[in-house]
Amino acid sequence: MLIKRADDLKPSEITPESLYYNRREWIRMASAALGGMAFGSLVWQDTISAPCQEYKPKAKGPYDTDEKLNSYKDITTYNNYYEFGTDKSDPAENSGPFKPKPWTVAVEGHVKKPATYNLEDLIKPFKLEDRIYRMRCVEAWSMVIPWLGFPLGDLIKRLEPTSKAKYVAFETVFRPEQMVGQRRPYLRWPYVEGLRMDEAMSPLTLMATGLYGKELPNQNGAPLRLVVPWKYGYKGIKSIVKIKFVDNEPPTTWNIAAPDEYGFYSNVNPEVDHPRWSQKTERRIGEFRKRPTLMFNGYAEHVAGMYAGMDMKKNY
Amino acid sequence: MTQTVFVRKILKPVVFLLCLLPISLLAYDFFTDNLSANPLDDITDTTGTWTLRFIVITLCVTPVRRLTKWAPAGKFRRLLGLYAFFYGSLHFMTYLYFDKFFEWEEILPDIPKRPFITVGFASLVLMIPLALTSTDRITKWMGGKKWNALHRLIYVTAIGGVIHYLWLVKADTSRPLTYGAIVAVLLGYRLWVYLAPKIASLRMKQKSVSPQTERGQLAP
């Protein structure tokens, strides 16, 4: 896949990824606090010799956060992708056999151009851009991830949905022979997700094909995934093979699994707890103290208007 | 060397040190940065898992002793049970510190509000009297019958531990249910030991033979 990117950056803006690492800092502090000074300095050495994957963030866009990025290692080894297993380490360990190429995406439903597209053809018209977003998992942890992708809205405009299209439904590939998690029925496969049309058209909603300026690794949803930064992470459906324009609210996998815990909207909301745990705070991966969770994950100014007058406690 | 001396001087210290292996490996992985991107959650998960494992191992002692007829097995029950309490306390500390930063105004409402925390907390609290009455002197002072009755609380803790685990997972219940099945077998064994003589005596009665008086002892 050709990755086109903005080349409006100066060499001075190039930041080695090791500088983004902050996890080791507090591990070092913790070891020092426990009197393990020798251990601490060993760990510090490790930081210095850690492979520096250079990432070149472009000039800050209107939706980008300038918070410290999580490392490539954190983003690609700590994943919820149940198709590859339920442990956070499973996707990185089990997704090796997965083949994201060649790839086709079926476009169906109330749309003027229904067809099965080769992925290359589908994304060719769009210029890929970096988007640095917060990602808030429903399990109360979060990361800052530099995605590479294009706005879903741009794709939808080209596909020309009809006036009947009120929602967009997405579907993940079903390949139990390559995805070990799909051999067990703890969720109903294939994974499905959906957005209301206005949510899908929001300039924040991204179709991601990469992160850290590189192609998406399998464990992060290669080759094509959704990123909806003001919603809990599970809305970001991975390895998409179908986009369907529908007139009614489409079913979503976690809502099917536990309707009282996961709703269709799944907007990040510190005031609506998960029935079993609080959503008021979150642990940013790499940090020790928890931080307060922000309404709409900090994107309220861009998205709150879409939910004006809606009872967020009912429409969780 | 007699078997008693071997058990006391060699086997027990070895088991004691083996029981420290999970926490040692966890500490090693932490300081060498071999845990996941979320090491605090790893510590919480690992200490919780080992609490349940040590409860299960402790519950295995009596059946193993009865089935193998190797009496010294019983010598390990207190050691293993105290380790269950040790890992359970560490697990609770991770909740208090890493999750709540000792903010009591957060913790106190949280315990009754979240069912999986309520059950986990109750299970740990029920281990406190068992740990406190684990010395030889107190055991003697209480007398075997009372001591045995009190220590049956571990059955409740085991069930509570499984429920705590079951209620915290998101979708994949296979691991908590596996622990549930093991606990069910271990408690079922005790029920059977308790009931078998009663059933036998009932049968005897039906055959109008003089009733058996032997009763099954329900040992923790």
Coordinates of C-alpha atoms in Angstrom, one line a residue, chain A residues 74 81 100-101 104 111 175-176 181 190 205 208 231 246 254-255 264 266 302 309 313:
Chain A
D74 CA 2.7 0.1 24.1
Y81 CA -8.9 -7.5 19.8
P100 CA -4.4 -8.3 5.5
K101 CA -3.5 -8.4 1.8
T104 CA -11.7 -6.1 -0.3
V111 CA -26.0 3.8 -1.5
R175 CA -11.6 -16.0 9.4
P176 CA -11.5 -18.4 12.3
G181 CA -10.5 -16.0 19.1
P190 CA -18.3 -11.6 13.1
T205 CA -14.3 10.1 12.6
A208 CA -7.3 4.4 9.8
K231 CA -16.5 6.9 22.0
V246 CA -29.1 1.2 6.6
W254 CA -20.9 -5.6 22.7
N255 CA -24.5 -4.5 23.0
F264 CA -25.2 1.7 20.8
S266 CA -21.0 4.3 23.9
H302 CA -16.7 19.1 18.4
G309 CA -31.4 17.0 24.2
K313 CA -28.0 8.0 30.9

